[in-house]
PDB file of C-alpha atoms and ligand atoms in Angstrom:
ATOM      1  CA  UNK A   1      -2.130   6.294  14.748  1.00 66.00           C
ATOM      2  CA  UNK A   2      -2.041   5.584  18.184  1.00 80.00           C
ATOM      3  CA  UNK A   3      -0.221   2.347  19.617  1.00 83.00           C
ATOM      4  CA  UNK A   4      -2.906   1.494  21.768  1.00 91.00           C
ATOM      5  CA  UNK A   5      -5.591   1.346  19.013  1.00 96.00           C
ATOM      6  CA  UNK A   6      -6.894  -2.012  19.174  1.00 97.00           C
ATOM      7  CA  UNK A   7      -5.956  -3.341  16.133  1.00 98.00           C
ATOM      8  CA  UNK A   8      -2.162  -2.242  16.502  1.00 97.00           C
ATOM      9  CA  UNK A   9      -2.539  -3.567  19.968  1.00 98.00           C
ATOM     10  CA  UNK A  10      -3.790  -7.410  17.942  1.00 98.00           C
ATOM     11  CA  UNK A  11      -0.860  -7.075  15.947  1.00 98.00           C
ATOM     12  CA  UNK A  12       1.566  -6.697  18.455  1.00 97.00           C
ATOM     13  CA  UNK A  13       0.483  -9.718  19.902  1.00 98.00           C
ATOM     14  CA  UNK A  14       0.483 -11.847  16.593  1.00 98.00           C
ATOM     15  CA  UNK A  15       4.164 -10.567  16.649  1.00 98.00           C
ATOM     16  CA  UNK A  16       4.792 -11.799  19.954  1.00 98.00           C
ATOM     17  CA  UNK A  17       3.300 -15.439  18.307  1.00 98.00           C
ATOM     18  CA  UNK A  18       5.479 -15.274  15.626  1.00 98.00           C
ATOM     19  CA  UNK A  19       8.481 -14.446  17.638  1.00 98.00           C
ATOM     20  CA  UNK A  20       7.713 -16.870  20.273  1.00 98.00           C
ATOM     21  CA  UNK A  21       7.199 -20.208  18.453  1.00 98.00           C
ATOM     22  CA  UNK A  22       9.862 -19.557  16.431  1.00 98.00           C
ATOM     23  CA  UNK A  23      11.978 -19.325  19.954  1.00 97.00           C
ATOM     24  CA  UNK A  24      10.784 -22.773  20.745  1.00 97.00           C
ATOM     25  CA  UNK A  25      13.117 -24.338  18.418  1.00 96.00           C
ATOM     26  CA  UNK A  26      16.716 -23.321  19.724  1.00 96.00           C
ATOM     27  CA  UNK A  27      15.038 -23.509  23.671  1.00 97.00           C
ATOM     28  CA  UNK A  28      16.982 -25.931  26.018  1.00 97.00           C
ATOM     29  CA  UNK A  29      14.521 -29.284  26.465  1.00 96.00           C
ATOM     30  CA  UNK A  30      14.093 -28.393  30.178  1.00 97.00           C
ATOM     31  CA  UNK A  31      12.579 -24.828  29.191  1.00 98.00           C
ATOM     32  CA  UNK A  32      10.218 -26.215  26.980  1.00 98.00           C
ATOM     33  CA  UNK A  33       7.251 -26.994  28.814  1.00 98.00           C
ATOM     34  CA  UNK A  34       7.053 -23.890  30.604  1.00 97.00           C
ATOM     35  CA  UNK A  35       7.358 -22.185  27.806  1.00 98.00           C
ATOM     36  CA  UNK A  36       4.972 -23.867  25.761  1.00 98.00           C
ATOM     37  CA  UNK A  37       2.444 -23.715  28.669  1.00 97.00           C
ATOM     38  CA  UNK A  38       3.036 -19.137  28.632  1.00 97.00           C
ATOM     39  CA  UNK A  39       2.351 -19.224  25.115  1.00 98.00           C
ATOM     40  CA  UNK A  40      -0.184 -21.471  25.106  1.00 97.00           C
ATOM     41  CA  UNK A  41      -2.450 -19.179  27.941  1.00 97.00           C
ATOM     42  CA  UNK A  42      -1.597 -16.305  25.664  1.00 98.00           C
ATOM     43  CA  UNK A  43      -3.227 -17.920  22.712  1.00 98.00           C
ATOM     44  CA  UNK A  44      -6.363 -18.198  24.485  1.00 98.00           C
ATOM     45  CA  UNK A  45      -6.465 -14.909  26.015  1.00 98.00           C
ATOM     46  CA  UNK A  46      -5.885 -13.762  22.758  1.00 98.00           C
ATOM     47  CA  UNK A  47      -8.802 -15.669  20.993  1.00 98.00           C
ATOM     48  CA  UNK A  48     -11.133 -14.737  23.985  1.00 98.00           C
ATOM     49  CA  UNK A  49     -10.286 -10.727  23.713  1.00 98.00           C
ATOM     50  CA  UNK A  50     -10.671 -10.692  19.929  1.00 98.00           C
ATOM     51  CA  UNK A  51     -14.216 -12.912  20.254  1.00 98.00           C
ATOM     52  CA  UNK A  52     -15.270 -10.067  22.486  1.00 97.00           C
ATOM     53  CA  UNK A  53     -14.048  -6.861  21.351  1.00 97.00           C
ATOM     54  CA  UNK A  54     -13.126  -7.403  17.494  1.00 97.00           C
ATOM     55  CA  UNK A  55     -15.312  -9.742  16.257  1.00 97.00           C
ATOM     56  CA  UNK A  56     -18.753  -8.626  17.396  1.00 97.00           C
ATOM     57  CA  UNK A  57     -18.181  -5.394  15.919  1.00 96.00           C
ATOM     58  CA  UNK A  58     -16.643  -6.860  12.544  1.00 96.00           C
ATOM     59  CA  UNK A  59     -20.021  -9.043  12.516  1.00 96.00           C
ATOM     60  CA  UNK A  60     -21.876  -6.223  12.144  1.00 94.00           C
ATOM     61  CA  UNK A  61     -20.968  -4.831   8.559  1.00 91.00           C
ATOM     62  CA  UNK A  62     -21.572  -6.345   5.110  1.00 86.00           C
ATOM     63  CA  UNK A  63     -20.096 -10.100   5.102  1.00 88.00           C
ATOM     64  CA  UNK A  64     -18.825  -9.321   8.430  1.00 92.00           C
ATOM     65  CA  UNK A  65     -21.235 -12.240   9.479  1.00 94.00           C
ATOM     66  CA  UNK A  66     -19.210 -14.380   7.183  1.00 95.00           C
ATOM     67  CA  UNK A  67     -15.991 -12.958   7.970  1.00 96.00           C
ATOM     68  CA  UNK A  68     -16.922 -13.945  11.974  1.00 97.00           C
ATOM     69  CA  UNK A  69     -17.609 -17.074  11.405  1.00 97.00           C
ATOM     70  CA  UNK A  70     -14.300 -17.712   9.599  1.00 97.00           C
ATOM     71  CA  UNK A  71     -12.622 -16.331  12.519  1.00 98.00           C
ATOM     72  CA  UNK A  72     -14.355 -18.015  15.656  1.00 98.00           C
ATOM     73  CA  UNK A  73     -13.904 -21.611  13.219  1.00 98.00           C
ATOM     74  CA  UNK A  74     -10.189 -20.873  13.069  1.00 98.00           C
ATOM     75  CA  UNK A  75     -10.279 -19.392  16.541  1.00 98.00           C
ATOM     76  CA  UNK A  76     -11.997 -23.151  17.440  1.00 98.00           C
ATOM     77  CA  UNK A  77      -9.106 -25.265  15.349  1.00 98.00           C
ATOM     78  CA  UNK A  78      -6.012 -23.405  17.223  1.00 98.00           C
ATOM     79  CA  UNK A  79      -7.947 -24.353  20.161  1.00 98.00           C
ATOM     80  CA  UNK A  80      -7.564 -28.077  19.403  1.00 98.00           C
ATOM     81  CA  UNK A  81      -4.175 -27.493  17.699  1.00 98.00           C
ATOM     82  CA  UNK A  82      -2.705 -26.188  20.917  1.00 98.00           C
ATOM     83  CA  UNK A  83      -4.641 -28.938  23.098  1.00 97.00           C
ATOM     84  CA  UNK A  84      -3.089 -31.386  20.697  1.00 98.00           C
ATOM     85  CA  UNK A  85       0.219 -30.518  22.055  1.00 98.00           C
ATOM     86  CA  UNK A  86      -0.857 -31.404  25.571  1.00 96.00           C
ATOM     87  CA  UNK A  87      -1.427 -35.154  24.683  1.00 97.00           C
ATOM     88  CA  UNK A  88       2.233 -35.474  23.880  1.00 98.00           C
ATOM     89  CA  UNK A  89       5.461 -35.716  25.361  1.00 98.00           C
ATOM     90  CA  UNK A  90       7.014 -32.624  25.845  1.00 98.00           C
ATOM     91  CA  UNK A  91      10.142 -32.325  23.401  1.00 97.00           C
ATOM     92  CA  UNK A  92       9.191 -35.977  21.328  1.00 98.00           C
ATOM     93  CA  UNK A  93       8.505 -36.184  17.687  1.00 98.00           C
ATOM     94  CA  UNK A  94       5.301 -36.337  18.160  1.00 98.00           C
ATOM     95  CA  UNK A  95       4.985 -33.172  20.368  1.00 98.00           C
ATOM     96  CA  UNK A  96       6.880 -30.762  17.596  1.00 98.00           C
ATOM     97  CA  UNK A  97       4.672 -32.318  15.399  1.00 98.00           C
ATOM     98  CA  UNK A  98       2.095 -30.880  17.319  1.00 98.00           C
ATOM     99  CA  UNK A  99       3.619 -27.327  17.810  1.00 98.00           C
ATOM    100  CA  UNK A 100       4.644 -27.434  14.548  1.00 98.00           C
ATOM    101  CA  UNK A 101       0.657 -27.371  13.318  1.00 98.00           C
ATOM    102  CA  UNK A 102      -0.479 -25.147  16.085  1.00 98.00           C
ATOM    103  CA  UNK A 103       1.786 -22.855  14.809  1.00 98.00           C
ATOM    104  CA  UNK A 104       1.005 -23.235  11.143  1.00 98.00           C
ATOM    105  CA  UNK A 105      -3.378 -23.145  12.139  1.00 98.00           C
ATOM    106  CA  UNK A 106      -2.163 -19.830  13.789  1.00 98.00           C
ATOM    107  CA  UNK A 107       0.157 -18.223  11.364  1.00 98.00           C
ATOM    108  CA  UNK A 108      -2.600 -18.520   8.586  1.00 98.00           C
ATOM    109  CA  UNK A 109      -5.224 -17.317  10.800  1.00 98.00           C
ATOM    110  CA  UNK A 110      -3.169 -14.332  11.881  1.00 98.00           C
ATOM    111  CA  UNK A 111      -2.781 -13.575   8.219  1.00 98.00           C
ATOM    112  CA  UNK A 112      -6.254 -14.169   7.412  1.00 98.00           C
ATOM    113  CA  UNK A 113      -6.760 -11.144  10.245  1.00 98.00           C
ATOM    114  CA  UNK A 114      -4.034  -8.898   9.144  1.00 98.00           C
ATOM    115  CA  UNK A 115      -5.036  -8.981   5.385  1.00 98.00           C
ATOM    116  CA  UNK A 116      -8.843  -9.736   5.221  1.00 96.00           C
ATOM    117  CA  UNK A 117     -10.456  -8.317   8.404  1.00 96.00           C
ATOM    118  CA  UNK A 118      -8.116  -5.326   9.563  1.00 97.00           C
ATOM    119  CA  UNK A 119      -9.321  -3.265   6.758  1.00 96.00           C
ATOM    120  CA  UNK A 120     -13.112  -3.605   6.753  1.00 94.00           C
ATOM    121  CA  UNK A 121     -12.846  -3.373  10.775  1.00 96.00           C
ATOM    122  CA  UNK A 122     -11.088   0.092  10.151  1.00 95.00           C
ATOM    123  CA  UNK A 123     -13.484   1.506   7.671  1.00 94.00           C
ATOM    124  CA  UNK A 124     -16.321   0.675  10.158  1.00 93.00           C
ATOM    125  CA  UNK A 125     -15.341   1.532  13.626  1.00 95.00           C
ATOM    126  CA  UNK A 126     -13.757   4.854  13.606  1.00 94.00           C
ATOM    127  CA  UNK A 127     -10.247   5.581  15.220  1.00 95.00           C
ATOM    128  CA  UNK A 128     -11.885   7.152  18.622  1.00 94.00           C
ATOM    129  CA  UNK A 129     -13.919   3.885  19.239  1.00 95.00           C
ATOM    130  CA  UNK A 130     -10.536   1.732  17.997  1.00 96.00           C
ATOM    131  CA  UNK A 131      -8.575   3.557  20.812  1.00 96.00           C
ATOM    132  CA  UNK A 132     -11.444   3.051  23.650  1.00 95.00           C
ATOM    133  CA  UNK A 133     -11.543  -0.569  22.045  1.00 96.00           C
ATOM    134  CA  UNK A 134      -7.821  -0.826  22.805  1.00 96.00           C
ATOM    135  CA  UNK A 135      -8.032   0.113  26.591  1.00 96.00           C
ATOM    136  CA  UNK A 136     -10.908  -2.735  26.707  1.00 96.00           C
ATOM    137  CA  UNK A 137      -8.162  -5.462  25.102  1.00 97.00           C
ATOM    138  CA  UNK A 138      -5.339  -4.114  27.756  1.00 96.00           C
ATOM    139  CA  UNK A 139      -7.759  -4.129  30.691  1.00 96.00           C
ATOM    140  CA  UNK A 140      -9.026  -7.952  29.373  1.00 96.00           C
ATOM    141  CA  UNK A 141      -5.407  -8.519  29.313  1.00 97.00           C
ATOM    142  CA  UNK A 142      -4.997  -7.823  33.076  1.00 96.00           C
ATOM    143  CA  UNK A 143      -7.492  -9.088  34.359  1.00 96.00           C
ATOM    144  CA  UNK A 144      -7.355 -12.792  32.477  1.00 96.00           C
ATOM    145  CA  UNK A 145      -3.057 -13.238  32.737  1.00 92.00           C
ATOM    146  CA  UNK A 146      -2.560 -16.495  32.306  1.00 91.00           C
ATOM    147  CA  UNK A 147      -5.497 -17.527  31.107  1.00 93.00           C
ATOM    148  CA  UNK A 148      -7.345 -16.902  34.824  1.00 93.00           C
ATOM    149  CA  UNK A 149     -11.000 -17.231  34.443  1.00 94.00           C
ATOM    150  CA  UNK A 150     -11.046 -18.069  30.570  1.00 95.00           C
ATOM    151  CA  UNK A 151     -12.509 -22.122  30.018  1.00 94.00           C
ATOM    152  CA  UNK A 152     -10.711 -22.340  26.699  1.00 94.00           C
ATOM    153  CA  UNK A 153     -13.583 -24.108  25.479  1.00 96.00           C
ATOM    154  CA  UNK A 154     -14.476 -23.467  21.620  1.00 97.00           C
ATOM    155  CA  UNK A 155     -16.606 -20.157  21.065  1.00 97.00           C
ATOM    156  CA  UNK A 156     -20.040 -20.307  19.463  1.00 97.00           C
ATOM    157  CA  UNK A 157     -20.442 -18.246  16.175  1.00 96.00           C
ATOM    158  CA  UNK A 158     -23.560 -16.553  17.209  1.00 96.00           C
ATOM    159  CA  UNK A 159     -22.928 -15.818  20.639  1.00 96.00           C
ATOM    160  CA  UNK A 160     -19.993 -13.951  19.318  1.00 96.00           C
ATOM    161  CA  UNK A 161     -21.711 -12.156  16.550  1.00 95.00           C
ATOM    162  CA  UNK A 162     -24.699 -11.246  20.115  1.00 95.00           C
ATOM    163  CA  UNK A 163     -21.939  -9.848  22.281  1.00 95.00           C
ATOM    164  CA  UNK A 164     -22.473  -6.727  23.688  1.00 94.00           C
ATOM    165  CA  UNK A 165     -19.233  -4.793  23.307  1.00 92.00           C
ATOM    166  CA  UNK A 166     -18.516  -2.323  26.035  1.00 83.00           C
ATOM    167  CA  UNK A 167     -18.074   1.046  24.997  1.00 78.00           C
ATOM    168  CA  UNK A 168     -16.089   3.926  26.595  1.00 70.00           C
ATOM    169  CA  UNK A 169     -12.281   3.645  28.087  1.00 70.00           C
ATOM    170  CA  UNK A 170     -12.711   1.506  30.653  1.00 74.00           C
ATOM    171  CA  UNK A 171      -9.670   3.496  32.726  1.00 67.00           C
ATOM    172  CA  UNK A 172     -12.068   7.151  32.862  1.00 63.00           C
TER     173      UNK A 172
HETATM  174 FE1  FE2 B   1      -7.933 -14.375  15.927  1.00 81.82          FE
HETATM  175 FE1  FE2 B   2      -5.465 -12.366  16.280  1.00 81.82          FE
END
Protein backbone atom coordinates (compact mmCIF):
# COMPACT_ATOMS: atom_id res chain seq x y z
CA UNK A 1 0.00 0.00 0.00
CA UNK A 2 1.28 3.11 -0.99
CA UNK A 3 2.27 5.92 1.66
CA UNK A 4 0.64 8.51 -0.12
CA UNK A 5 -2.82 6.83 -0.20
CA UNK A 6 -5.02 9.17 1.44
CA UNK A 7 -5.99 7.44 4.26
CA UNK A 8 -2.29 6.51 5.32
CA UNK A 9 -1.60 10.09 4.52
CA UNK A 10 -4.85 10.98 7.52
CA UNK A 11 -3.14 8.78 9.73
CA UNK A 12 0.08 10.17 9.63
CA UNK A 13 -1.27 13.28 10.57
CA UNK A 14 -3.42 11.96 13.58
CA UNK A 15 0.12 10.70 14.60
CA UNK A 16 1.61 13.94 14.33
CA UNK A 17 -1.61 15.05 16.89
CA UNK A 18 -0.87 12.53 19.14
CA UNK A 19 2.78 13.17 19.23
CA UNK A 20 2.40 16.81 19.38
CA UNK A 21 0.02 17.46 22.32
CA UNK A 22 1.62 15.09 24.18
CA UNK A 23 4.96 17.41 23.56
CA UNK A 24 3.08 20.28 25.04
CA UNK A 25 3.49 19.04 28.45
CA UNK A 26 7.41 18.93 29.05
CA UNK A 27 7.62 22.39 26.52
CA UNK A 28 9.38 25.41 28.23
CA UNK A 29 6.34 28.13 29.13
CA UNK A 30 7.87 30.58 26.60
CA UNK A 31 7.44 27.89 23.68
CA UNK A 32 4.05 27.33 24.41
CA UNK A 33 2.08 29.67 22.57
CA UNK A 34 3.77 29.24 19.43
CA UNK A 35 3.43 25.98 19.62
CA UNK A 36 -0.02 25.73 20.48
CA UNK A 37 -0.84 28.29 17.72
CA UNK A 38 1.25 25.43 14.77
CA UNK A 39 -0.84 22.82 16.04
CA UNK A 40 -3.75 24.53 16.31
CA UNK A 41 -3.63 25.71 12.19
CA UNK A 42 -2.88 22.07 11.60
CA UNK A 43 -6.06 20.96 13.22
CA UNK A 44 -8.02 22.98 10.96
CA UNK A 45 -6.30 22.23 7.86
CA UNK A 46 -6.79 18.89 8.80
CA UNK A 47 -10.65 19.08 9.41
CA UNK A 48 -10.99 21.21 6.16
CA UNK A 49 -8.99 18.47 3.86
CA UNK A 50 -10.91 15.53 5.33
CA UNK A 51 -14.51 17.64 4.89
CA UNK A 52 -13.43 17.83 1.28
CA UNK A 53 -11.77 14.84 0.14
CA UNK A 54 -12.83 12.00 2.75
CA UNK A 55 -16.00 12.75 3.83
CA UNK A 56 -17.99 13.48 0.68
CA UNK A 57 -17.01 10.29 -0.67
CA UNK A 58 -17.67 8.30 2.72
CA UNK A 59 -21.27 10.08 2.50
CA UNK A 60 -21.98 8.37 -0.34
CA UNK A 61 -22.26 4.58 0.75
CA UNK A 62 -24.76 2.87 3.07
CA UNK A 63 -24.85 4.90 6.55
CA UNK A 64 -22.11 6.86 5.17
CA UNK A 65 -24.70 9.79 5.51
CA UNK A 66 -24.74 8.97 9.16
CA UNK A 67 -21.22 8.27 9.50
CA UNK A 68 -20.64 12.14 7.91
CA UNK A 69 -22.56 13.68 10.05
CA UNK A 70 -20.79 12.15 13.08
CA UNK A 71 -17.66 13.37 11.67
CA UNK A 72 -18.37 17.10 10.54
CA UNK A 73 -20.29 17.28 14.46
CA UNK A 74 -17.00 16.18 15.97
CA UNK A 75 -15.08 18.03 13.30
CA UNK A 76 -17.45 21.25 14.68
CA UNK A 77 -16.67 20.45 18.68
CA UNK A 78 -12.64 20.35 18.15
CA UNK A 79 -13.34 23.51 16.48
CA UNK A 80 -14.66 25.10 19.70
CA UNK A 81 -12.35 22.91 21.84
CA UNK A 82 -9.30 24.44 20.24
CA UNK A 83 -10.95 28.09 20.21
CA UNK A 84 -11.54 27.44 23.87
CA UNK A 85 -7.90 27.51 24.39
CA UNK A 86 -7.61 30.96 22.88
CA UNK A 87 -9.79 32.60 25.67
CA UNK A 88 -7.19 31.62 28.20
CA UNK A 89 -3.95 32.46 29.43
CA UNK A 90 -1.36 30.75 27.82
CA UNK A 91 0.31 28.19 30.36
CA UNK A 92 -2.65 28.90 33.41
CA UNK A 93 -4.84 26.26 34.83
CA UNK A 94 -7.36 27.19 33.02
CA UNK A 95 -5.57 27.07 29.59
CA UNK A 96 -4.32 23.17 30.12
CA UNK A 97 -7.64 22.70 31.05
CA UNK A 98 -8.47 23.73 27.78
CA UNK A 99 -5.74 21.75 25.82
CA UNK A 100 -6.31 19.10 27.91
CA UNK A 101 -10.14 18.68 26.29
CA UNK A 102 -9.12 19.69 22.85
CA UNK A 103 -6.97 16.98 22.98
CA UNK A 104 -9.31 14.44 24.49
CA UNK A 105 -12.51 15.81 21.64
CA UNK A 106 -9.63 14.94 19.17
CA UNK A 107 -8.16 11.73 20.34
CA UNK A 108 -11.74 10.13 20.33
CA UNK A 109 -12.57 11.53 17.08
CA UNK A 110 -9.35 10.29 15.54
CA UNK A 111 -10.31 6.90 16.85
CA UNK A 112 -13.76 7.13 15.79
CA UNK A 113 -11.91 7.61 12.08
CA UNK A 114 -9.32 5.00 12.41
CA UNK A 115 -11.78 2.24 13.63
CA UNK A 116 -15.29 3.12 12.22
CA UNK A 117 -14.78 5.01 8.91
CA UNK A 118 -11.29 3.78 7.49
CA UNK A 119 -12.76 0.51 6.63
CA UNK A 120 -16.04 1.27 4.86
CA UNK A 121 -14.03 4.25 3.03
CA UNK A 122 -11.61 1.43 1.75
CA UNK A 123 -14.16 -1.02 0.58
CA UNK A 124 -15.76 1.85 -1.45
CA UNK A 125 -13.17 3.92 -3.10
CA UNK A 126 -10.69 1.67 -4.64
CA UNK A 127 -6.82 1.99 -4.02
CA UNK A 128 -6.19 3.96 -7.54
CA UNK A 129 -8.77 6.71 -6.56
CA UNK A 130 -7.24 6.53 -2.65
CA UNK A 131 -3.77 7.36 -4.19
CA UNK A 132 -5.13 10.31 -6.62
CA UNK A 133 -7.17 11.24 -3.36
CA UNK A 134 -3.83 11.44 -1.53
CA UNK A 135 -2.07 13.89 -4.02
CA UNK A 136 -5.42 16.11 -3.56
CA UNK A 137 -4.77 16.08 0.58
CA UNK A 138 -0.82 16.95 -0.08
CA UNK A 139 -1.60 19.62 -2.67
CA UNK A 140 -4.56 21.06 -0.01
CA UNK A 141 -1.76 20.83 2.35
CA UNK A 142 0.42 23.31 0.38
CA UNK A 143 -1.56 25.44 -0.62
CA UNK A 144 -3.55 26.16 2.96
CA UNK A 145 -0.01 26.01 5.45
CA UNK A 146 -0.93 27.55 8.24
CA UNK A 147 -4.25 27.66 7.96
CA UNK A 148 -3.99 30.48 4.86
CA UNK A 149 -7.32 30.91 3.32
CA UNK A 150 -9.30 28.38 5.64
CA UNK A 151 -12.18 30.59 8.02
CA UNK A 152 -12.16 27.85 10.63
CA UNK A 153 -15.70 28.37 10.92
CA UNK A 154 -17.86 25.08 11.71
CA UNK A 155 -18.71 22.97 8.45
CA UNK A 156 -22.30 22.31 7.46
CA UNK A 157 -23.31 18.54 7.24
CA UNK A 158 -24.87 18.80 3.90
CA UNK A 159 -22.63 20.96 2.17
CA UNK A 160 -20.09 18.37 2.98
CA UNK A 161 -22.06 15.37 2.02
CA UNK A 162 -22.72 18.06 -1.82
CA UNK A 163 -19.01 18.52 -2.33
CA UNK A 164 -17.76 17.83 -5.49
CA UNK A 165 -14.53 15.89 -4.98
CA UNK A 166 -11.91 16.45 -7.60
CA UNK A 167 -10.79 13.55 -9.31
CA UNK A 168 -7.45 12.78 -11.04
CA UNK A 169 -3.74 13.56 -9.49
CA UNK A 170 -3.76 16.93 -9.33
CA UNK A 171 0.36 16.92 -10.08
CA UNK A 172 -0.30 15.18 -14.04
FE1 LIG B 1 -11.62 14.19 11.22
FE1 LIG C 1 -8.70 12.90 10.93
Amino acid sequence: MSDFEITALVLAEHEVFRREFTALDDLPGEELAAAWEGLHAKLEVHAVAEEQLFYPLLAQEADGEQETAEGVHDHNEIRHAAAAVGEQQVGSDGWWEAVRNARQVNADHMAEEETDFFPPFKEAVDEEQREALGMQWLAFHDKHEEADGLSGDDAKVAEVVATEVPEGDPSL
